[in-house]
Amino acid sequence: MYLSQLKDGGVICRQGESARLVPGFASTYELAKAAIAAGTTLADCIASRGEGELVDLPALAAAGKLDCPVRHPDAAHMFLTGTGLTHTGSASTRDSMHADTVGMSDSMKMFRMGLEGGKPKAGERGVQPEWFYKGTGVNAVASGEPLVSPSFALDGGEEPEIAGFYLIGKDGTPFRLGFSIANEFSDHVTEKINYLYLAHSKLRPASFGPEMLVGPLPAHIEGTSRILRGDKVIWEKPFLSGEDNMSHTIANLEYHHFKYDLFRQPGDLHVHMFGTATLSFADGIKAEDGDVFEVQAGAFGLPLKNPLARAAAGNPDVTML
């Protein structure tokens, strides 16, 4: 089962090739709240509403009418976060950005910690991963919309990832809604200057969707990340995800995010990205304005496509009151 959200209001449920509107809900957020309140699953909540109108999902996507699969009605209560160094190959990619490090880099140390303790036995807690913050729902971008790089940015590059969506219940319980593909857009040139600039490099938009997979994450995911310049593909590479290709379990990554009371505030929406091992930057590619990033994985339905753009200069100075 897959869920999509219309920008003008409405939720679409796709099962197989059949995509229908879900009667009675203007947003996936409302649907999720209703399911939690009823003590039921998303699937059962949808089934209880009966079959809605059939829609042409690819046509809606092509027309730019699909939003991120879930949004909070107040962007300030939607948190975009993620974990790095979680995938096989991610350490070597990150390590190559800091080739002048003497001895083992902190990236490699963190990755090895994950290999040794990121998949704990039942009833045990695993090692905590690297963690980063990307902003609020203001930075959540739908497929087809531009990923806007700040005027001061040194670079704007893609990171193909899987994102999990979570709604916090009234008692502080995190409820996982599902997963989508994501582009965790970052400034890798800034990050390469010094690893401590990682936080700055992540404060960028990220794109999600257009379909959210409801249910468990497949253990093995195969996808493709590419960059198009006009009609020409200038870079393309496969990527792997899912726990079979990770040094952490999804449950361990979720635990180390939601162990903080701050992230268990009722009604808040969290979108958490689980890392990548594939970057065009690592292959010497520099994306240009107008280039289109495309991330595709069969397990997540329609592809995610976003052009690169740059914001105009003019950051306001602080004014004394």
CSV table of C-alpha atoms in Angstrom, one decimal:
chain,number,residue,atom,x,y,z
A,1,MET,CA,0.0,0.0,0.0
A,2,TYR,CA,1.2,3.5,-0.9
A,3,LEU,CA,-0.1,6.9,0.1
A,4,SER,CA,0.3,10.2,-1.7
A,5,GLN,CA,-1.0,13.7,-0.8
A,6,LEU,CA,-2.4,16.3,-3.2
A,7,LYS,CA,-1.2,19.9,-2.8
A,8,ASP,CA,-4.8,21.1,-3.1
A,9,GLY,CA,-6.0,18.7,-0.4
A,10,GLY,CA,-6.8,15.0,-0.5
A,11,VAL,CA,-5.1,11.6,0.1
A,12,ILE,CA,-4.5,9.0,-2.5
A,13,CYS,CA,-4.1,5.3,-1.7
A,14,ARG,CA,-2.5,3.0,-4.3
A,15,GLN,CA,-2.6,-0.7,-4.2
A,16,GLY,CA,-1.1,-2.4,-7.2
A,17,GLU,CA,-2.0,-0.3,-10.2
A,18,SER,CA,-5.2,1.0,-8.7
A,19,ALA,CA,-5.0,4.5,-7.1
A,20,ARG,CA,-8.1,6.0,-5.4
A,21,LEU,CA,-8.9,9.0,-3.2
A,22,VAL,CA,-9.4,8.2,0.4
A,23,PRO,CA,-12.9,9.7,1.3
A,24,GLY,CA,-13.1,12.1,4.2
A,25,PHE,CA,-9.5,13.2,4.6
A,26,ALA,CA,-7.8,16.4,3.3
A,27,SER,CA,-4.3,15.3,4.4
A,28,THR,CA,-2.3,12.2,5.4
A,29,TYR,CA,-1.6,13.9,8.7
A,30,GLU,CA,-5.4,13.9,9.4
A,31,LEU,CA,-5.7,10.3,8.3
A,32,ALA,CA,-2.8,9.3,10.6
A,33,LYS,CA,-4.4,11.2,13.6
A,34,ALA,CA,-7.7,9.4,13.0
A,35,ALA,CA,-6.0,6.0,12.9
A,36,ILE,CA,-4.2,6.6,16.1
A,37,ALA,CA,-7.3,7.9,17.8
A,38,ALA,CA,-9.3,4.8,16.7
A,39,GLY,CA,-6.5,2.5,17.8
A,40,THR,CA,-6.3,1.0,14.4
A,41,THR,CA,-3.9,0.8,11.4
A,42,LEU,CA,-3.7,3.2,8.4
A,43,ALA,CA,-4.8,0.3,6.2
A,44,ASP,CA,-7.9,-0.5,8.4
A,45,CYS,CA,-8.7,3.2,8.7
A,46,ILE,CA,-8.7,3.6,4.9
A,47,ALA,CA,-10.7,0.4,4.4
A,48,SER,CA,-13.4,1.7,6.8
A,49,ARG,CA,-14.0,4.7,4.5
A,50,GLY,CA,-14.9,2.7,1.5
A,51,GLU,CA,-13.5,3.1,-2.1
A,52,GLY,CA,-13.1,6.6,-3.3
A,53,GLU,CA,-12.7,8.0,-6.8
A,54,LEU,CA,-10.1,6.4,-9.2
A,55,VAL,CA,-7.3,8.8,-10.1
A,56,ASP,CA,-4.4,8.7,-12.6
A,57,LEU,CA,-1.4,9.0,-10.2
A,58,PRO,CA,1.4,9.3,-12.8
A,59,ALA,CA,-0.6,12.1,-14.5
A,60,LEU,CA,-1.0,13.9,-11.3
A,61,ALA,CA,2.7,13.6,-10.6
A,62,ALA,CA,3.6,14.9,-14.1
A,63,ALA,CA,1.3,17.9,-13.6
A,64,GLY,CA,3.1,18.8,-10.3
A,65,LYS,CA,0.0,18.2,-8.2
A,66,LEU,CA,1.5,15.8,-5.6
A,67,ASP,CA,3.0,17.1,-2.4
A,68,CYS,CA,5.3,15.4,0.1
A,69,PRO,CA,3.4,12.3,1.2
A,70,VAL,CA,2.9,13.8,4.7
A,71,ARG,CA,3.0,17.4,6.0
A,72,HIS,CA,2.2,19.0,9.3
A,73,PRO,CA,-0.3,21.8,9.1
A,74,ASP,CA,2.2,23.9,11.1
A,75,ALA,CA,5.6,23.7,9.5
A,76,ALA,CA,7.3,24.5,12.8
A,77,HIS,CA,6.1,21.2,14.2
A,78,MET,CA,7.6,19.1,11.4
A,79,PHE,CA,11.2,18.1,12.0
A,80,LEU,CA,13.7,17.0,9.4
A,81,THR,CA,16.6,14.9,10.8
A,82,GLY,CA,18.8,12.1,9.8
A,83,THR,CA,21.7,9.7,10.5
A,84,GLY,CA,24.9,9.2,8.6
A,85,LEU,CA,27.5,6.5,8.2
A,86,THR,CA,24.8,3.8,8.4
A,87,HIS,CA,25.4,2.1,5.1
A,88,THR,CA,28.0,-0.3,3.8
A,89,GLY,CA,30.3,2.0,1.7
A,90,SER,CA,29.3,5.2,3.4
A,91,ALA,CA,32.4,5.4,5.5
A,92,SER,CA,34.7,5.2,2.5
A,93,THR,CA,32.7,7.9,0.7
A,94,ARG,CA,32.9,10.2,3.7
A,95,ASP,CA,36.5,9.3,4.4
A,96,SER,CA,37.5,10.4,0.9
A,97,MET,CA,36.4,13.9,1.8
A,98,HIS,CA,39.0,14.0,4.6
A,99,ALA,CA,42.0,12.2,3.0
A,100,ASP,CA,44.5,14.4,4.8
A,101,THR,CA,43.4,13.0,8.2
A,102,VAL,CA,46.3,11.3,10.1
A,103,GLY,CA,45.4,7.8,11.1
A,104,MET,CA,41.8,6.6,11.3
A,105,SER,CA,39.3,9.4,10.7
A,106,ASP,CA,36.3,10.1,13.1
A,107,SER,CA,34.1,9.0,10.2
A,108,MET,CA,35.7,5.6,10.0
A,109,LYS,CA,35.7,5.2,13.8
A,110,MET,CA,31.9,6.0,13.8
A,111,PHE,CA,31.2,3.6,11.0
A,112,ARG,CA,33.1,0.8,12.8
A,113,MET,CA,31.2,1.5,15.9
A,114,GLY,CA,28.0,0.8,13.9
A,115,LEU,CA,29.4,-2.4,12.4
A,116,GLU,CA,30.2,-3.7,15.9
A,117,GLY,CA,27.1,-2.4,17.8
A,118,GLY,CA,24.5,-1.1,15.4
A,119,LYS,CA,22.5,-4.3,15.2
A,120,PRO,CA,21.9,-5.3,18.9
A,121,LYS,CA,20.3,-8.5,20.1
A,122,ALA,CA,16.7,-8.5,21.1
A,123,GLY,CA,16.2,-6.6,24.3
A,124,GLU,CA,19.5,-4.8,24.0
A,125,ARG,CA,20.3,-1.2,22.9
A,126,GLY,CA,22.8,-0.6,20.2
A,127,VAL,CA,25.4,2.0,19.7
A,128,GLN,CA,24.1,5.5,18.8
A,129,PRO,CA,24.7,6.7,15.3
A,130,GLU,CA,25.8,10.1,13.9
A,131,TRP,CA,22.8,12.4,13.9
A,132,PHE,CA,22.0,15.7,12.1
A,133,TYR,CA,19.3,18.3,11.8
A,134,LYS,CA,18.0,19.7,8.5
A,135,GLY,CA,15.3,22.1,9.7
A,136,THR,CA,11.6,22.2,10.0
A,137,GLY,CA,8.8,21.5,7.5
A,138,VAL,CA,9.8,24.8,5.8
A,139,ASN,CA,12.6,22.8,4.2
A,140,ALA,CA,10.4,19.9,3.0
A,141,VAL,CA,10.2,19.9,-0.8
A,142,ALA,CA,7.8,17.9,-3.0
A,143,SER,CA,8.9,16.1,-6.2
A,144,GLY,CA,9.1,18.4,-9.1
A,145,GLU,CA,9.9,21.5,-7.0
A,146,PRO,CA,13.3,23.0,-7.0
A,147,LEU,CA,15.9,22.3,-4.4
A,148,VAL,CA,17.1,25.8,-3.7
A,149,SER,CA,20.7,26.2,-2.6
A,150,PRO,CA,21.4,29.3,-0.4
A,151,SER,CA,23.3,32.2,-2.0
A,152,PHE,CA,26.2,31.6,0.3
A,153,ALA,CA,26.5,27.8,-0.5
A,154,LEU,CA,29.7,26.4,-2.0
A,155,ASP,CA,27.9,23.5,-3.6
A,156,GLY,CA,24.6,21.7,-3.8
A,157,GLY,CA,24.6,17.9,-4.2
A,158,GLU,CA,22.2,15.0,-3.9
A,159,GLU,CA,22.1,12.2,-1.3
A,160,PRO,CA,19.6,9.4,-2.2
A,161,GLU,CA,18.1,8.1,1.0
A,162,ILE,CA,15.1,6.4,2.6
A,163,ALA,CA,13.0,8.5,4.9
A,164,GLY,CA,10.7,7.4,7.7
A,165,PHE,CA,7.6,9.4,8.7
A,166,TYR,CA,6.5,9.5,12.3
A,167,LEU,CA,3.5,11.1,14.1
A,168,ILE,CA,3.7,11.5,17.9
A,169,GLY,CA,0.6,10.4,19.7
A,170,LYS,CA,-1.1,12.1,22.7
A,171,ASP,CA,0.9,10.0,25.2
A,172,GLY,CA,4.2,10.7,23.5
A,173,THR,CA,4.3,7.4,21.5
A,174,PRO,CA,6.0,7.7,18.1
A,175,PHE,CA,3.9,6.0,15.4
A,176,ARG,CA,5.7,5.1,12.2
A,177,LEU,CA,3.5,5.9,9.2
A,178,GLY,CA,5.7,4.6,6.4
A,179,PHE,CA,8.8,5.2,4.3
A,180,SER,CA,9.6,7.1,1.1
A,181,ILE,CA,12.6,7.8,-1.1
A,182,ALA,CA,14.3,11.1,-0.3
A,183,ASN,CA,17.0,13.5,-1.6
A,184,GLU,CA,18.9,14.7,1.5
A,185,PHE,CA,20.3,17.7,-0.4
A,186,SER,CA,23.7,18.9,1.1
A,187,ASP,CA,26.7,21.1,0.6
A,188,HIS,CA,29.6,18.7,0.4
A,189,VAL,CA,32.2,21.3,-0.4
A,190,THR,CA,31.5,23.1,2.9
A,191,GLU,CA,31.6,19.7,4.7
A,192,LYS,CA,34.9,18.9,3.1
A,193,ILE,CA,36.6,22.0,4.5
A,194,ASN,CA,36.2,20.6,8.0
A,195,TYR,CA,34.1,17.8,9.4
A,196,LEU,CA,32.8,20.2,12.1
A,197,TYR,CA,31.1,22.1,9.3
A,198,LEU,CA,28.8,19.1,8.8
A,199,ALA,CA,26.0,20.8,10.7
A,200,HIS,CA,26.2,23.8,8.4
A,201,SER,CA,26.2,21.6,5.3
A,202,LYS,CA,23.0,19.9,6.2
A,203,LEU,CA,20.9,23.1,6.8
A,204,ARG,CA,19.3,22.8,3.3
A,205,PRO,CA,16.0,21.7,1.8
A,206,ALA,CA,15.3,18.0,1.3
A,207,SER,CA,12.7,16.4,-1.0
A,208,PHE,CA,10.4,13.5,-0.3
A,209,GLY,CA,8.0,11.2,-2.1
A,210,PRO,CA,5.9,11.3,-4.1
A,211,GLU,CA,4.6,8.0,-2.6
A,212,MET,CA,5.0,6.7,0.9
A,213,LEU,CA,5.2,2.9,1.4
A,214,VAL,CA,3.0,1.8,4.3
A,215,GLY,CA,4.4,-1.2,6.1
A,216,PRO,CA,7.8,-2.6,6.9
A,217,LEU,CA,10.9,-1.5,5.1
A,218,PRO,CA,12.2,-4.1,2.7
A,219,ALA,CA,15.5,-5.6,3.9
A,220,HIS,CA,17.1,-5.1,0.5
A,221,ILE,CA,16.4,-2.1,-1.6
A,222,GLU,CA,17.9,-1.4,-5.0
A,223,GLY,CA,17.6,2.1,-6.6
A,224,THR,CA,19.3,4.5,-9.0
A,225,SER,CA,20.4,8.0,-8.5
A,226,ARG,CA,21.1,10.2,-11.6
A,227,ILE,CA,21.7,13.8,-12.6
A,228,LEU,CA,20.3,15.1,-15.9
A,229,ARG,CA,21.6,18.3,-17.7
A,230,GLY,CA,19.0,19.0,-20.3
A,231,ASP,CA,18.3,15.7,-22.0
A,232,LYS,CA,21.7,14.2,-21.1
A,233,VAL,CA,22.4,12.0,-18.1
A,234,ILE,CA,25.8,13.4,-16.8
A,235,TRP,CA,26.0,11.0,-13.8
A,236,GLU,CA,24.2,7.8,-12.8
A,237,LYS,CA,24.9,5.2,-10.1
A,238,PRO,CA,22.9,2.4,-8.4
A,239,PHE,CA,22.5,2.5,-4.7
A,240,LEU,CA,21.5,0.0,-2.0
A,241,SER,CA,19.5,0.4,1.2
A,242,GLY,CA,17.5,-1.6,3.6
A,243,GLU,CA,18.9,-3.4,6.7
A,244,ASP,CA,20.8,-6.0,4.6
A,245,ASN,CA,23.0,-3.1,3.4
A,246,MET,CA,23.2,-1.2,6.7
A,247,SER,CA,25.4,-1.3,9.8
A,248,HIS,CA,22.4,-0.3,12.0
A,249,THR,CA,18.9,-1.7,12.3
A,250,ILE,CA,16.0,0.7,11.6
A,251,ALA,CA,14.8,0.1,15.2
A,252,ASN,CA,18.2,1.1,16.6
A,253,LEU,CA,18.2,4.4,14.6
A,254,GLU,CA,14.6,5.1,15.7
A,255,TYR,CA,15.4,4.5,19.3
A,256,HIS,CA,18.3,6.9,19.4
A,257,HIS,CA,16.2,9.6,17.8
A,258,PHE,CA,13.1,9.2,19.9
A,259,LYS,CA,14.9,8.6,23.2
A,260,TYR,CA,14.9,12.4,23.6
A,261,ASP,CA,11.8,13.9,25.2
A,262,LEU,CA,12.0,16.8,22.9
A,263,PHE,CA,11.2,14.5,20.0
A,264,ARG,CA,8.1,13.0,21.6
A,265,GLN,CA,5.9,16.0,21.8
A,266,PRO,CA,2.2,15.1,21.0
A,267,GLY,CA,1.1,16.0,17.5
A,268,ASP,CA,4.6,16.6,16.1
A,269,LEU,CA,5.6,15.1,12.8
A,270,HIS,CA,9.2,13.7,12.3
A,271,VAL,CA,10.8,12.8,9.0
A,272,HIS,CA,14.0,10.9,9.6
A,273,MET,CA,16.5,10.0,6.9
A,274,PHE,CA,18.6,6.9,7.3
A,275,GLY,CA,21.8,7.6,5.4
A,276,THR,CA,23.4,6.9,2.0
A,277,ALA,CA,26.5,5.5,0.5
A,278,THR,CA,26.3,7.0,-3.0
A,279,LEU,CA,27.2,10.6,-3.9
A,280,SER,CA,27.9,12.2,-7.2
A,281,PHE,CA,30.3,14.6,-5.3
A,282,ALA,CA,32.5,11.6,-4.5
A,283,ASP,CA,32.9,11.0,-8.3
A,284,GLY,CA,34.0,14.6,-8.9
A,285,ILE,CA,30.6,15.9,-10.2
A,286,LYS,CA,29.5,19.5,-9.6
A,287,ALA,CA,25.8,20.0,-10.2
A,288,GLU,CA,24.8,23.3,-11.9
A,289,ASP,CA,21.6,25.4,-11.7
A,290,GLY,CA,18.9,23.7,-13.8
A,291,ASP,CA,20.3,20.2,-13.4
A,292,VAL,CA,17.7,17.7,-12.4
A,293,PHE,CA,18.3,15.2,-9.6
A,294,GLU,CA,16.4,11.9,-10.0
A,295,VAL,CA,16.1,9.2,-7.3
A,296,GLN,CA,14.2,6.0,-8.1
A,297,ALA,CA,13.7,2.7,-6.3
A,298,GLY,CA,11.1,0.2,-7.4
A,299,ALA,CA,9.9,-0.4,-3.8
A,300,PHE,CA,8.8,3.2,-3.5
A,301,GLY,CA,6.8,3.7,-6.6
A,302,LEU,CA,7.1,6.9,-8.6
A,303,PRO,CA,10.5,8.5,-8.9
A,304,LEU,CA,11.6,11.7,-7.1
A,305,LYS,CA,12.7,14.5,-9.4
A,306,ASN,CA,14.0,17.9,-8.4
A,307,PRO,CA,15.8,20.7,-10.3
A,308,LEU,CA,18.7,22.5,-8.7
A,309,ALA,CA,18.3,26.3,-8.2
A,310,ARG,CA,20.2,29.0,-6.3
A,311,ALA,CA,18.6,31.6,-4.0
A,312,ALA,CA,19.2,35.3,-4.7
A,313,ALA,CA,21.7,37.0,-2.5
A,314,GLY,CA,20.5,39.3,0.2
A,315,ASN,CA,20.5,37.8,3.7
A,316,PRO,CA,19.3,40.5,6.1
A,317,ASP,CA,21.5,41.7,8.8
A,318,VAL,CA,20.4,41.7,12.4
A,319,THR,CA,18.5,44.8,13.5
A,320,MET,CA,18.6,46.2,17.0
A,321,LEU,CA,15.3,46.9,18.6
